[in-house]
Short mmCIF file of C-alpha atoms in Angstrom, two decimals:
data_model
loop_
_atom_site.label_atom_id
_atom_site.label_comp_id
_atom_site.label_asym_id
_atom_site.label_seq_id
_atom_site.Cartn_x
_atom_site.Cartn_y
_atom_site.Cartn_z
CA MET J 773 91.68 61.58 -39.07
CA LEU J 774 95.29 62.86 -39.12
CA GLN J 775 96.66 59.33 -39.40
CA HIS J 776 94.27 58.58 -42.28
CA LYS J 777 95.45 61.76 -44.06
CA ILE J 778 99.11 60.80 -43.65
CA PHE J 779 98.55 57.32 -45.06
CA SER J 780 96.47 58.67 -47.96
CA ASN J 781 99.30 61.11 -48.82
CA ARG J 782 101.79 58.25 -48.76
CA TRP J 783 99.64 56.21 -51.14
CA LEU J 784 99.30 59.24 -53.41
CA LEU J 785 103.08 59.79 -53.41
CA ALA J 786 103.67 56.10 -54.16
CA ALA J 787 101.25 56.26 -57.10
CA VAL J 788 102.98 59.37 -58.49
CA LEU J 789 106.43 57.78 -58.22
CA LEU J 790 105.24 54.61 -59.96
CA VAL J 791 103.56 56.44 -62.82
CA LEU J 792 106.26 59.12 -63.24
CA PRO J 793 108.59 57.20 -65.63
CA LEU J 794 105.64 56.10 -67.77
CA VAL J 795 104.73 59.76 -68.24
CA LEU J 796 108.32 60.93 -68.77
CA GLN J 797 109.11 58.33 -71.42
CA ASN J 798 106.47 59.92 -73.64
CA PHE J 799 108.77 62.98 -73.81
CA GLY J 800 111.87 60.89 -74.48
CA ASN J 801 114.09 58.47 -72.58
CA ALA J 802 116.45 61.34 -71.68
CA TRP J 803 113.93 62.59 -69.10
CA VAL J 804 113.65 59.12 -67.54
CA ARG J 805 117.43 58.97 -67.40
CA ILE J 806 117.44 62.25 -65.45
CA ALA J 807 115.02 60.65 -62.96
CA ASP J 808 117.32 57.60 -62.72
CA MET J 809 120.36 59.72 -61.92
CA SER J 810 118.32 61.72 -59.41
CA LEU J 811 117.50 58.50 -57.53
CA LEU J 812 121.18 57.52 -57.49
CA TYR J 813 122.06 60.89 -55.99
CA VAL J 814 119.29 60.45 -53.43
CA LEU J 815 121.05 57.23 -52.32
CA LEU J 816 124.34 59.13 -52.02
CA ALA J 817 122.74 62.02 -50.14
CA LEU J 818 121.05 59.64 -47.68
CA GLY J 819 124.42 58.06 -46.90
CA LEU J 820 126.19 61.38 -46.47
CA ASN J 821 123.32 62.62 -44.29
CA ILE J 822 124.28 59.96 -41.72
CA VAL J 823 127.79 61.42 -41.49
CA VAL J 824 127.03 65.13 -41.85
CA GLY J 825 123.38 65.44 -40.82
CA TYR J 826 123.23 63.00 -37.91
CA ALA J 827 126.80 62.87 -36.55
CA GLY J 828 127.85 66.39 -37.61
CA LEU J 829 131.10 65.25 -39.28
CA LEU J 830 131.88 67.30 -42.40
CA ASP J 831 132.99 64.84 -45.11
CA LEU J 832 134.20 66.34 -48.41
CA GLY J 833 135.59 63.05 -49.74
CA TYR J 834 132.37 61.06 -49.81
CA VAL J 835 132.65 60.47 -53.56
CA ALA J 836 135.55 58.09 -52.81
CA PHE J 837 133.12 55.47 -51.49
CA PHE J 838 131.00 55.98 -54.60
CA ALA J 839 134.13 55.23 -56.67
CA VAL J 840 135.00 52.13 -54.61
CA GLY J 841 131.60 50.55 -55.24
CA ALA J 842 131.62 51.46 -58.94
CA TYR J 843 135.09 50.10 -59.62
CA LEU J 844 134.51 46.94 -57.61
CA PHE J 845 131.48 46.08 -59.73
CA GLY J 846 133.33 47.19 -62.88
CA LEU J 847 136.20 44.79 -62.12
CA LEU J 848 134.03 41.83 -61.16
CA ALA J 849 131.45 42.20 -63.96
CA SER J 850 133.62 43.05 -66.97
CA PRO J 851 136.28 41.20 -69.03
CA HIS J 852 139.08 43.50 -67.79
CA LEU J 853 140.61 41.19 -65.15
CA THR J 854 140.51 38.12 -67.40
CA GLU J 855 142.32 40.07 -70.14
CA VAL J 856 145.04 41.33 -67.78
CA PHE J 857 145.59 38.24 -65.60
CA PRO J 858 145.94 34.89 -67.43
CA TRP J 859 145.40 32.87 -64.23
CA ILE J 860 141.97 34.45 -63.77
CA ALA J 861 141.17 33.65 -67.41
CA GLN J 862 142.07 29.99 -66.74
CA MET J 863 139.78 29.86 -63.71
CA PHE J 864 136.94 31.63 -65.55
CA PRO J 865 137.22 30.74 -69.26
CA ASP J 866 133.86 32.40 -70.03
CA GLY J 867 134.91 35.60 -68.28
CA LEU J 868 134.44 36.97 -64.79
CA HIS J 869 130.80 38.11 -64.82
CA LEU J 870 129.58 38.12 -61.23
CA SER J 871 125.96 39.04 -60.59
CA LEU J 872 125.22 42.43 -59.08
CA TRP J 873 123.40 40.73 -56.22
CA LEU J 874 126.66 39.01 -55.25
CA VAL J 875 128.78 42.13 -55.72
CA LEU J 876 126.38 44.46 -53.90
CA PRO J 877 127.15 43.22 -50.35
CA LEU J 878 130.85 43.15 -51.25
CA ALA J 879 130.65 46.77 -52.46
CA ALA J 880 128.82 47.82 -49.31
CA GLY J 881 131.32 45.99 -47.09
CA LEU J 882 134.42 47.29 -48.88
CA ALA J 883 133.13 50.87 -48.91
CA GLY J 884 132.24 50.54 -45.22
CA LEU J 885 135.79 49.32 -44.51
CA PHE J 886 137.21 52.33 -46.35
CA GLY J 887 134.86 54.53 -44.32
CA VAL J 888 136.25 53.14 -41.07
CA LEU J 889 139.82 53.55 -42.36
CA LEU J 890 139.04 57.18 -43.13
CA GLY J 891 137.38 57.76 -39.76
CA ALA J 892 140.10 56.14 -37.61
CA PRO J 893 142.84 58.79 -38.07
CA THR J 894 140.37 61.70 -38.02
CA LEU J 895 138.68 61.00 -34.68
CA LYS J 896 140.21 64.04 -32.96
CA LEU J 897 139.67 66.42 -35.87
CA ARG J 898 136.70 68.76 -36.16
CA GLY J 899 135.34 71.39 -38.49
CA ASP J 900 137.67 72.71 -41.19
CA TYR J 901 140.49 70.30 -40.32
CA LEU J 902 138.22 67.29 -40.75
CA ALA J 903 136.93 68.71 -44.04
CA ILE J 904 140.50 69.12 -45.39
CA VAL J 905 141.51 65.56 -44.43
CA THR J 906 138.41 63.98 -45.97
CA LEU J 907 138.85 66.12 -49.09
CA GLY J 908 142.39 64.79 -49.40
CA PHE J 909 141.17 61.21 -48.98
CA GLY J 910 138.72 61.63 -51.85
CA GLU J 911 141.43 63.05 -54.11
CA ILE J 912 143.86 60.26 -53.15
CA ILE J 913 141.34 57.61 -54.23
CA ARG J 914 140.74 59.39 -57.55
CA VAL J 915 144.50 59.71 -58.22
CA PHE J 916 144.99 56.02 -57.40
CA LEU J 917 142.25 55.03 -59.83
CA ASN J 918 143.83 57.25 -62.45
CA ASN J 919 147.32 55.77 -62.07
CA LEU J 920 146.79 52.08 -61.25
CA ASP J 921 147.31 51.05 -64.87
CA HIS J 922 151.02 50.36 -64.40
CA PRO J 923 153.12 48.43 -63.56
CA VAL J 924 150.05 46.16 -63.28
CA ASN J 925 146.91 47.32 -65.06
CA ILE J 926 144.22 47.07 -62.39
CA THR J 927 141.93 50.04 -63.05
CA ASN J 928 142.86 50.73 -66.70
CA GLY J 929 143.83 54.26 -65.66
CA PRO J 930 142.13 57.24 -67.30
CA LYS J 931 140.66 54.99 -70.02
CA GLY J 932 138.25 53.53 -67.47
CA LEU J 933 136.45 50.19 -67.45
CA GLY J 934 133.94 49.34 -70.15
CA GLN J 935 131.74 46.41 -71.20
CA ILE J 936 130.30 46.19 -67.68
CA ASP J 937 127.41 43.74 -67.39
CA ALA J 938 123.89 45.03 -66.94
CA VAL J 939 121.72 44.06 -63.98
CA SER J 940 119.48 41.02 -64.38
CA VAL J 941 116.27 40.69 -62.39
CA PHE J 942 114.48 37.32 -62.50
CA GLY J 943 116.65 36.37 -65.47
CA HIS J 944 115.78 39.47 -67.52
CA PRO J 945 118.67 41.90 -68.21
CA LEU J 946 117.58 45.46 -67.55
CA SER J 947 119.53 46.61 -70.61
CA LYS J 948 116.75 45.16 -72.80
CA ARG J 949 113.18 46.33 -73.21
CA LEU J 950 110.45 44.48 -71.36
CA ASP J 951 107.24 43.86 -73.26
CA LEU J 952 104.30 43.37 -70.90
CA GLY J 953 101.78 43.08 -73.71
CA PHE J 954 99.82 46.23 -72.90
CA ILE J 955 102.94 48.41 -72.44
CA GLU J 956 106.61 48.29 -73.35
CA LEU J 957 109.13 49.38 -70.73
CA PRO J 958 112.54 50.63 -72.00
CA SER J 959 115.78 49.98 -70.16
CA VAL J 960 115.88 53.36 -68.39
CA THR J 961 112.39 52.78 -66.96
CA LEU J 962 113.35 49.34 -65.64
CA TYR J 963 116.39 50.85 -63.93
CA TYR J 964 114.14 53.56 -62.49
CA TYR J 965 112.02 50.99 -60.65
CA LEU J 966 115.14 49.20 -59.38
CA PHE J 967 116.64 52.43 -58.06
CA LEU J 968 113.30 53.47 -56.55
CA THR J 969 113.15 50.17 -54.63
CA LEU J 970 116.64 50.75 -53.25
CA VAL J 971 115.77 54.33 -52.27
CA VAL J 972 112.66 53.18 -50.39
CA VAL J 973 114.68 50.54 -48.51
CA SER J 974 117.37 53.13 -47.71
CA VAL J 975 114.81 55.64 -46.44
CA VAL J 976 113.34 53.01 -44.12
CA VAL J 977 116.82 52.12 -42.81
CA CYS J 978 117.74 55.79 -42.27
CA HIS J 979 114.41 56.49 -40.55
CA ARG J 980 114.94 53.59 -38.15
CA LEU J 981 118.50 54.73 -37.51
CA GLU J 982 117.40 58.28 -36.77
CA TYR J 983 115.09 57.21 -33.95
CA SER J 984 117.32 54.45 -32.60
CA ARG J 985 119.70 54.82 -29.65
CA ILE J 986 122.62 55.04 -32.07
CA GLY J 987 120.93 57.82 -34.05
CA ARG J 988 120.21 59.86 -30.96
CA ALA J 989 123.78 59.34 -29.79
CA TRP J 990 125.03 60.66 -33.14
CA MET J 991 122.87 63.74 -32.74
CA ALA J 992 124.22 64.27 -29.22
CA ILE J 993 127.75 64.23 -30.65
CA ARG J 994 126.66 66.67 -33.35
CA GLU J 995 125.27 69.14 -30.82
CA ASP J 996 128.06 68.93 -28.22
CA GLU J 997 130.71 66.20 -28.38
CA ILE J 998 132.22 67.08 -24.99
CA ALA J 999 128.83 66.85 -23.26
CA ALA J 1000 128.10 63.57 -25.06
CA LYS J 1001 131.39 62.10 -23.86
CA ALA J 1002 130.69 63.34 -20.32
CA MET J 1003 127.35 61.50 -20.41
CA GLY J 1004 129.19 58.23 -21.04
CA LEU J 1005 128.85 57.89 -24.83
CA ASN J 1006 131.70 56.14 -26.62
CA THR J 1007 132.23 58.89 -29.18
CA ARG J 1008 135.12 57.05 -30.84
CA ASN J 1009 133.10 53.99 -31.81
CA LEU J 1010 130.04 56.05 -32.69
CA LYS J 1011 132.04 58.23 -35.10
CA LEU J 1012 133.57 55.17 -36.75
CA MET J 1013 130.12 53.66 -37.06
CA ALA J 1014 128.81 56.82 -38.71
CA PHE J 1015 131.64 56.86 -41.25
CA GLY J 1016 131.23 53.14 -41.97
CA MET J 1017 127.44 53.22 -42.20
CA GLY J 1018 127.42 56.27 -44.46
CA ALA J 1019 130.09 54.74 -46.71
CA THR J 1020 128.03 51.59 -47.31
CA PHE J 1021 125.35 53.69 -49.01
CA GLY J 1022 128.03 55.16 -51.26
CA GLY J 1023 129.31 51.69 -52.17
CA VAL J 1024 125.84 50.41 -53.08
CA SER J 1025 125.12 53.52 -55.15
CA GLY J 1026 128.47 53.19 -56.93
CA ALA J 1027 127.78 49.58 -57.93
CA MET J 1028 124.39 50.62 -59.29
CA PHE J 1029 125.99 53.50 -61.18
CA ALA J 1030 128.48 51.16 -62.86
CA ALA J 1031 125.74 48.73 -63.88
CA PHE J 1032 123.57 51.56 -65.19
CA GLN J 1033 126.31 53.34 -67.17
CA GLY J 1034 128.17 50.23 -68.35
CA PHE J 1035 131.35 52.29 -68.03
CA VAL J 1036 133.30 53.96 -65.21
CA SER J 1037 136.32 56.26 -65.26
CA PRO J 1038 138.08 58.49 -62.69
CA GLU J 1039 136.47 61.58 -64.24
CA SER J 1040 133.11 60.55 -62.74
CA PHE J 1041 134.48 60.90 -59.19
CA SER J 1042 135.93 64.39 -59.08
CA LEU J 1043 135.91 66.84 -56.18
CA MET J 1044 132.93 68.65 -57.67
CA GLU J 1045 130.84 65.49 -57.21
CA SER J 1046 131.61 65.49 -53.48
CA VAL J 1047 130.79 69.19 -53.23
CA MET J 1048 127.47 68.64 -55.02
CA ILE J 1049 126.51 65.79 -52.67
CA VAL J 1050 127.31 67.94 -49.62
CA ALA J 1051 125.29 70.77 -51.16
CA MET J 1052 122.33 68.42 -51.59
CA VAL J 1053 122.33 67.60 -47.89
CA VAL J 1054 122.88 71.20 -46.73
CA LEU J 1055 120.43 72.87 -49.13
CA GLY J 1056 117.75 70.26 -48.48
CA GLY J 1057 117.97 70.36 -44.70
CA LEU J 1058 120.61 68.78 -42.47
CA GLY J 1059 119.42 65.66 -40.71
CA HIS J 1060 115.89 65.77 -42.16
CA LEU J 1061 115.15 62.90 -44.55
CA PRO J 1062 112.45 64.64 -46.65
CA GLY J 1063 114.68 67.70 -47.00
CA VAL J 1064 117.72 65.63 -48.01
CA ILE J 1065 115.67 63.81 -50.66
CA LEU J 1066 114.28 67.10 -51.97
CA GLY J 1067 117.74 68.67 -52.14
CA ALA J 1068 119.18 65.63 -53.95
CA VAL J 1069 116.40 65.56 -56.54
CA LEU J 1070 116.61 69.30 -57.22
CA LEU J 1071 120.39 69.53 -57.53
CA ALA J 1072 120.64 66.30 -59.55
CA ALA J 1073 117.91 67.28 -62.01
CA LEU J 1074 118.64 71.03 -62.19
CA PRO J 1075 121.88 70.80 -64.25
CA GLU J 1076 120.16 68.60 -66.84
CA VAL J 1077 117.03 70.73 -67.02
CA LEU J 1078 119.13 73.88 -67.39
CA ARG J 1079 120.64 72.45 -70.58
CA TYR J 1080 117.39 73.45 -72.25
CA VAL J 1081 117.74 76.99 -70.84
CA ALA J 1082 121.46 77.52 -71.51
CA GLY J 1083 121.14 76.61 -75.19
CA PRO J 1084 118.66 79.39 -76.12
CA LEU J 1085 120.59 81.92 -74.00
CA GLN J 1086 123.76 81.02 -75.86
CA ALA J 1087 121.97 81.47 -79.19
CA MET J 1088 120.71 84.92 -78.07
CA THR J 1089 124.35 86.05 -77.57
CA ASP J 1090 125.43 84.65 -80.96
CA GLY J 1091 127.50 81.97 -79.28
CA ARG J 1092 129.66 84.35 -77.24
CA LEU J 1093 128.69 82.52 -74.04
CA ASP J 1094 129.71 78.91 -73.45
CA ALA J 1095 126.60 76.85 -72.67
CA ALA J 1096 128.41 74.71 -70.08
CA ILE J 1097 129.79 77.74 -68.20
CA LEU J 1098 126.41 79.46 -68.38
CA ARG J 1099 124.74 76.37 -66.96
CA GLN J 1100 127.16 76.32 -64.00
CA LEU J 1101 126.49 80.03 -63.44
CA LEU J 1102 122.73 79.44 -63.32
CA ILE J 1103 123.20 76.56 -60.85
CA ALA J 1104 125.39 78.72 -58.61
CA LEU J 1105 122.86 81.56 -58.68
CA ALA J 1106 120.06 79.17 -57.77
CA MET J 1107 122.08 77.82 -54.80
CA VAL J 1108 122.91 81.32 -53.55
CA ILE J 1109 119.26 82.39 -53.78
CA ILE J 1110 118.13 79.28 -51.89
CA MET J 1111 120.64 79.85 -49.07
CA LEU J 1112 119.62 83.51 -48.75
CA TRP J 1113 115.93 82.65 -48.80
CA ARG J 1114 116.11 79.51 -46.63
CA PRO J 1115 119.37 79.54 -44.63
CA ARG J 1116 118.43 76.34 -42.76
CA GLY J 1117 117.60 74.49 -45.98
CA LEU J 1118 114.52 74.08 -48.12
CA TRP J 1119 112.92 71.60 -45.69
CA PRO J 1120 114.71 71.80 -42.32
CA THR J 1121 114.00 69.48 -39.44
CA PRO J 1122 111.13 70.79 -37.27
CA GLU J 1123 112.98 69.80 -34.08
CA HIS J 1124 115.77 72.29 -34.70
CA GLY J 1125 115.54 75.07 -32.14
CA LYS J 1126 112.32 73.83 -30.49
CA ASN J 1127 113.79 74.51 -27.05
CA LEU J 1128 113.43 78.26 -27.56
CA ASN J 1129 110.25 80.27 -27.12
CA PRO J 1130 109.14 82.85 -29.72
CA GLN J 1131 110.68 85.70 -27.69
CA GLY J 1132 114.09 84.07 -27.91
CA GLY J 1133 114.46 83.05 -24.28
CA ALA J 1134 114.81 79.55 -22.88
CA ARG J 1135 111.71 77.77 -21.66
#
């Protein structure tokens, strides 16, 4: 009976997720776009959860891997390189427009390589020191992207990369509407289904990792690294694997972001983005997949939804309050209230603390 109930709930959730964009597009494509961005942040949060939630390594520079994937797709699917380098234009007279499905494994691999490069010099660091180093790594990547427009223009500097190709699925570009006869699906709805597919695949991968030997080894390192090393675990390789595996999710999400936006610039990969992604994992519930997804959806959608609240509040004060600042204030208040109300996250893992009895003593 319990198993039947679980499966019925899964089918109900699947039906809701499939119908959601069709309902939202009746209120305007802006609401579907909010759902699209929420799914992208879910991908990022799932990747960071491997590093922070499973392995217990505080990473404040995770947005760097997001930037690597986005810029890789932006360079390989836009006319920028052919305009800057004549020899590339000779090799590709029609322009360098690689398919996303070719760039996606490259983005995952390159981001994973950057993750390993970040993890290698930080193996002996813990806590605040690790957070500072990873924060610096994220800022270094952003500064590089901002300044690699001279002497050779690779990233186009603060101007960013534009004219990025849209994703094509079965020969149909997702930037165009799809007419099914009985219903017409706009571009944002088509991207929603693509992102939803990637999220489902990522959740399955993360779930399998969590209950694998590697996942349990990560959790042993998170709880007590010295004890894990004493039990014979190769903590060095496991940490590098966590950094690399988490970074691949960021690379894939970045490539999708570039294809969805059609434009990328260094401003999209600021420190605040890293902080928000960490907050999604922490507020949702460290190491618990449903909690991480819930936290990502809430914190990704909340700033956009609060636009409709900040506007009227600004009008009530005759414009004396800036709507953007007011929106950030409301987000901060919501986060503080959540942490006071649920200090372990909105949906913490049920295994946390199960070795203690209700009276507080050990079993």
